[in-house]
Short mmCIF file of C-alpha atoms in Angstrom, two decimals:
data_model
loop_
_atom_site.label_atom_id
_atom_site.label_comp_id
_atom_site.label_asym_id
_atom_site.label_seq_id
_atom_site.Cartn_x
_atom_site.Cartn_y
_atom_site.Cartn_z
CA MET A 1 0.09 0.01 -0.20
CA LYS A 2 2.89 2.31 0.81
CA LEU A 3 4.20 1.65 -2.45
CA ILE A 4 0.86 2.41 -4.55
CA ALA A 5 0.52 5.78 -2.64
CA LEU A 6 3.95 6.86 -3.36
CA THR A 7 3.64 5.79 -7.04
CA LEU A 8 0.51 8.07 -6.92
CA ALA A 9 1.91 11.02 -5.09
CA SER A 10 4.89 10.59 -7.88
CA LEU A 11 2.61 10.75 -10.84
CA SER A 12 0.44 13.78 -8.60
CA LEU A 13 3.91 15.28 -8.93
CA PHE A 14 4.77 14.97 -12.40
CA ALA A 15 1.22 16.06 -13.68
CA SER A 16 1.68 19.13 -11.82
CA SER A 17 5.11 20.17 -12.56
CA THR A 18 4.20 19.30 -16.28
CA ALA A 19 1.27 21.79 -15.88
CA GLN A 20 3.41 24.39 -14.65
CA ALA A 21 5.84 23.83 -17.25
CA THR A 22 3.29 23.73 -20.26
CA GLU A 23 2.14 27.29 -18.68
CA ALA A 24 5.59 28.74 -18.69
CA ARG A 25 6.06 27.32 -22.18
CA ASP A 26 3.07 29.61 -23.40
CA ASP A 27 4.57 32.50 -21.91
CA VAL A 28 7.65 32.27 -23.50
CA GLY A 29 7.20 35.26 -25.67
CA ALA A 30 6.66 37.38 -22.34
CA VAL A 31 9.87 35.91 -20.87
CA ALA A 32 12.47 35.53 -23.72
CA PRO A 33 10.94 37.15 -27.14
CA ALA A 34 14.38 36.37 -28.83
CA LEU A 35 13.52 32.59 -28.03
CA GLU A 36 10.09 32.74 -29.62
CA LYS A 37 11.64 34.34 -32.37
CA TYR A 38 14.20 31.77 -32.80
CA LYS A 39 11.54 28.92 -32.24
CA GLN A 40 9.20 30.66 -35.06
CA SER A 41 12.26 31.57 -37.55
CA ILE A 42 14.61 28.60 -37.47
CA LEU A 43 12.98 25.80 -35.44
CA LEU A 44 9.41 25.63 -36.85
CA GLY A 45 10.33 27.79 -40.01
CA ASP A 46 13.41 26.02 -41.42
CA LEU A 47 14.89 23.19 -39.38
CA TRP A 48 11.63 20.90 -39.74
CA LYS A 49 11.60 21.53 -43.38
CA ARG A 50 14.89 20.55 -44.27
CA PRO A 51 15.16 17.60 -46.69
CA GLY A 52 17.60 15.48 -45.31
CA LEU A 53 15.00 13.80 -42.94
CA ASN A 54 11.11 13.67 -43.27
CA PRO A 55 8.85 14.71 -40.66
CA ARG A 56 7.94 11.41 -39.39
CA ASP A 57 12.03 10.68 -39.00
CA ARG A 58 12.45 14.05 -37.08
CA SER A 59 9.07 13.07 -34.57
CA ILE A 60 11.33 9.91 -33.98
CA VAL A 61 14.15 12.10 -33.22
CA THR A 62 12.78 14.54 -31.11
CA LEU A 63 10.71 12.15 -29.41
CA ALA A 64 13.50 9.76 -28.40
CA ALA A 65 15.87 13.01 -27.25
CA LEU A 66 12.79 14.27 -25.25
CA ILE A 67 12.07 11.00 -23.33
CA THR A 68 15.87 10.40 -22.76
CA ARG A 69 16.38 13.87 -21.23
CA ASN A 70 12.70 13.44 -19.46
CA GLN A 71 11.61 17.16 -20.84
CA ALA A 72 8.14 16.61 -20.10
CA ALA A 73 7.30 20.33 -20.81
CA GLU A 74 7.26 19.75 -24.77
CA MET A 75 6.86 16.26 -24.46
CA SER A 76 2.56 16.16 -24.85
CA ASP A 77 3.01 18.74 -28.18
CA TYR A 78 5.46 16.68 -29.62
CA LEU A 79 3.99 13.11 -28.92
CA ASN A 80 0.87 14.71 -30.89
CA LEU A 81 2.92 16.14 -33.69
CA ALA A 82 4.43 12.12 -34.16
CA LEU A 83 1.11 11.30 -34.24
CA ASP A 84 -0.11 13.74 -36.87
CA ASN A 85 3.40 13.07 -38.94
CA GLY A 86 2.49 9.05 -38.89
CA VAL A 87 4.38 7.80 -36.44
CA LYS A 88 2.05 5.09 -35.31
CA PRO A 89 0.59 4.73 -31.90
CA SER A 90 2.26 0.88 -31.59
CA GLU A 91 5.81 2.65 -32.82
CA ILE A 92 5.45 5.01 -29.93
CA SER A 93 4.88 2.29 -27.32
CA GLU A 94 8.03 0.55 -28.45
CA ILE A 95 10.07 3.89 -28.52
CA ILE A 96 9.21 4.18 -25.01
CA THR A 97 9.86 0.37 -24.26
CA HIS A 98 13.06 0.69 -26.29
CA LEU A 99 13.91 3.61 -24.24
CA ALA A 100 13.63 2.09 -21.09
CA PHE A 101 17.03 -0.25 -21.68
CA TYR A 102 18.86 2.89 -23.34
CA ALA A 103 17.70 5.78 -21.27
CA GLY A 104 16.57 4.26 -17.98
CA TRP A 105 13.58 2.55 -16.70
CA GLY A 106 12.27 6.24 -15.03
CA ASN A 107 12.52 8.12 -18.01
CA ALA A 108 10.27 5.39 -19.93
CA MET A 109 7.83 5.57 -16.83
CA ALA A 110 7.72 9.44 -17.27
CA ALA A 111 6.86 9.10 -20.80
CA ILE A 112 4.00 6.75 -20.29
CA VAL A 113 2.21 9.27 -18.37
CA VAL A 114 2.28 11.74 -21.21
CA ALA A 115 1.51 9.12 -23.68
CA LYS A 116 -1.44 7.91 -21.93
CA ASP A 117 -3.15 10.99 -21.88
CA ALA A 118 -2.36 11.65 -25.48
CA PHE A 119 -3.82 8.00 -26.05
CA ALA A 120 -6.70 8.57 -24.35
CA ALA A 121 -7.59 11.97 -26.05
CA ARG A 122 -7.58 10.19 -29.48
CA LYS A 123 -9.02 6.86 -28.47
CA ILE A 124 -6.13 4.99 -28.92
CA THR A 125 -6.88 1.57 -27.25
CA ALA A 126 -4.66 -1.47 -26.00
CA GLU A 127 -5.43 -3.13 -29.31
CA GLN A 128 -3.61 -1.00 -31.52
CA LEU A 129 -0.55 -1.42 -29.41
CA PRO A 130 1.95 -4.11 -29.76
CA PRO A 131 1.43 -7.54 -27.67
CA ALA A 132 3.78 -8.07 -25.03
CA SER A 133 5.19 -11.26 -26.72
CA PRO A 134 5.01 -10.96 -30.09
CA THR A 135 6.84 -13.32 -32.75
CA LEU A 136 10.02 -12.01 -33.01
CA LEU A 137 12.24 -10.94 -36.08
CA VAL A 138 14.67 -13.70 -37.50
CA LEU A 139 18.02 -13.32 -35.93
CA ASN A 140 20.87 -12.61 -37.68
CA GLU A 141 22.67 -15.66 -35.97
CA ALA A 142 26.30 -14.49 -37.41
CA ALA A 143 26.27 -11.01 -36.85
CA GLU A 144 24.86 -11.75 -33.36
CA ALA A 145 27.41 -14.49 -32.80
CA ASP A 146 30.42 -12.10 -33.49
CA ARG A 147 28.65 -9.27 -31.09
CA ARG A 148 28.60 -11.53 -28.33
CA LYS A 149 32.04 -13.15 -28.60
CA ARG A 150 33.09 -9.59 -28.56
CA VAL A 151 31.47 -8.49 -25.91
CA GLY A 152 31.84 -11.42 -23.93
CA ASP A 153 35.93 -11.66 -24.38
CA LEU A 154 35.78 -7.84 -22.93
CA PHE A 155 33.72 -8.04 -20.38
CA GLY A 156 32.30 -11.70 -19.82
CA ALA A 157 34.94 -12.49 -16.92
CA VAL A 158 34.25 -9.10 -14.85
CA PHE A 159 30.50 -8.40 -15.48
CA PRO A 160 28.72 -11.78 -16.56
CA GLY A 161 25.19 -10.34 -15.55
CA VAL A 162 25.58 -7.36 -18.13
CA VAL A 163 26.74 -9.66 -20.59
CA GLN A 164 24.03 -11.88 -20.35
CA TYR A 165 21.16 -9.76 -19.89
CA THR A 166 22.75 -7.77 -23.22
CA THR A 167 22.08 -10.97 -25.09
CA ASP A 168 19.21 -12.22 -23.89
CA ALA A 169 17.10 -9.22 -23.18
CA LEU A 170 18.55 -6.89 -25.86
CA PHE A 171 19.75 -8.30 -28.92
CA ARG A 172 17.67 -11.58 -28.75
CA ASP A 173 14.46 -9.78 -27.53
CA LEU A 174 14.00 -6.53 -27.43
CA TRP A 175 15.81 -5.38 -31.12
CA LEU A 176 13.65 -8.28 -32.57
CA ARG A 177 10.38 -6.86 -31.50
CA PRO A 178 8.52 -6.29 -34.76
CA GLY A 179 6.37 -3.13 -33.82
CA LEU A 180 9.24 -1.02 -34.60
CA ALA A 181 11.45 -1.57 -37.73
CA PRO A 182 15.32 -2.10 -37.26
CA ARG A 183 15.77 1.08 -38.99
CA ASP A 184 13.69 3.39 -36.72
CA ARG A 185 15.28 1.37 -33.34
CA SER A 186 18.68 2.64 -34.59
CA LEU A 187 17.57 5.88 -35.23
CA VAL A 188 16.14 6.35 -31.81
CA THR A 189 19.09 4.37 -30.07
CA VAL A 190 21.50 6.93 -31.78
CA SER A 191 19.47 9.95 -30.79
CA ALA A 192 19.39 8.65 -27.30
CA LEU A 193 22.90 8.34 -27.00
CA VAL A 194 23.63 11.74 -28.36
CA ALA A 195 20.93 13.00 -25.89
CA SER A 196 22.65 11.54 -22.83
CA GLY A 197 26.18 12.38 -23.94
CA GLN A 198 27.00 8.51 -24.28
CA VAL A 199 29.50 9.10 -27.02
CA ALA A 200 31.68 6.09 -26.14
CA GLN A 201 28.79 3.88 -27.38
CA LEU A 202 27.95 5.49 -30.87
CA THR A 203 30.36 4.07 -33.06
CA GLY A 204 29.02 0.75 -32.30
CA HIS A 205 25.45 1.93 -32.94
CA VAL A 206 25.94 3.88 -36.18
CA ASN A 207 27.38 0.86 -37.69
CA ILE A 208 24.34 -1.17 -36.62
CA GLY A 209 22.34 1.86 -37.71
CA MET A 210 23.96 1.75 -41.44
CA ASN A 211 23.60 -1.59 -41.48
CA ASN A 212 20.05 -1.58 -40.89
CA GLY A 213 19.42 0.73 -43.38
CA LEU A 214 20.03 4.16 -42.04
CA THR A 215 22.14 6.26 -44.49
CA GLN A 216 25.13 8.86 -43.65
CA ASP A 217 23.48 11.71 -44.39
CA GLU A 218 20.52 10.55 -42.55
CA ILE A 219 22.41 10.13 -39.45
CA ALA A 220 24.19 13.48 -40.15
CA GLU A 221 20.83 15.13 -40.29
CA ALA A 222 19.69 13.98 -36.95
CA LEU A 223 22.60 15.06 -35.44
CA THR A 224 21.65 18.52 -37.10
CA HIS A 225 17.95 18.29 -35.74
CA LEU A 226 19.84 17.05 -32.23
CA ALA A 227 21.77 20.21 -32.23
CA PHE A 228 18.50 22.18 -30.83
CA TYR A 229 16.94 19.79 -28.56
CA VAL A 230 19.90 18.45 -26.66
CA GLY A 231 22.43 21.63 -27.07
CA TRP A 232 25.26 21.94 -29.16
CA PRO A 233 27.68 20.88 -26.78
CA ASN A 234 26.29 17.27 -26.88
CA VAL A 235 26.30 17.43 -30.68
CA PHE A 236 29.64 18.75 -30.83
CA SER A 237 30.82 16.02 -28.75
CA ALA A 238 29.04 13.42 -31.15
CA MET A 239 30.32 14.66 -34.00
CA PRO A 240 33.82 12.99 -34.20
CA VAL A 241 32.86 9.66 -32.73
CA VAL A 242 30.52 9.46 -35.82
CA LYS A 243 32.58 11.08 -38.12
CA GLY A 244 35.26 8.48 -37.55
CA ALA A 245 32.31 5.35 -37.63
CA PHE A 246 31.80 6.57 -41.23
CA GLU A 247 35.42 7.18 -42.02
CA LYS A 248 36.20 3.37 -40.80
CA ARG A 249 33.19 1.91 -42.39
CA PRO A 250 34.11 -0.15 -45.49
CA LYS A 251 33.05 1.60 -48.70
CA PRO A 252 30.35 -0.25 -50.54
#
C-alpha cells in the first residue's frame, strides 16, 4: 500500500510539474522574446522543413531526445505531432519500451504518463498497441555471434550479468520486436546516445544503424536536428565519434 501511495504521489507531482512547465512554455514570448523568434524562424520555420529527414523521422528523433532527457514540458505537444506526422501509436509504444533500456526505466515511466493522456484523447486503445510477447523477427545469427563474442571477451569474466542480459534481453529480444523497424530502433538509439552524452557507444550503434538501413546523410541530419533539442555541446561531442565511424566503415 505504501508503494502504491508513493507511486500515486509521484504521478501527481509529475502531472503538476508538467502543467506548470506547459504554462511557462506558453508564456515564452513574455519572458524571452528572442527565444520565441528563434523558435518560429529557425526551429519551426527552417529546421523541420529541411529535406534530409522527413517529418516522421524528425518526430522519432525528437521524441527519443525528450524521453531520454525526461523533458515533460514539450513531450505532449511533440508526441501529438509525431502521431500527426505518421508515427503509429504502436511505434510510440515501442519507442518508450526501447528507451527503458537505453535511457533508463524512470525516463520511460515518465513518458508513459504523457503518452497515456495523448492516447486517451485520441481514443487509442490497447488493441492498437504491440502485444507483450510477439513473434520476433529473424535473428542474424552470424552477426549476433560476433557481437556476443566481442562483448564476452571484453567483459564476460568481470560483468557476466550485464553481458548475459545484453544478449538475452536486448539483442535476442528487444531488438527483434516487430513493432518498430530495426532502422527506426537504430534512429532512436543513436538519438538517445547523443541526447545523454554517451558518445562512447556511438561507434557501434552508428554501424548497426547503417546495417539496418540508415544512411550517412540521415544520421548527419539527425545530429543537426538534435543540436536544437539536446544542445550544441552534446552534438559537438558526438560529431568526431560519428565521423570516425563513417570513415572507418568499408566502402560499398
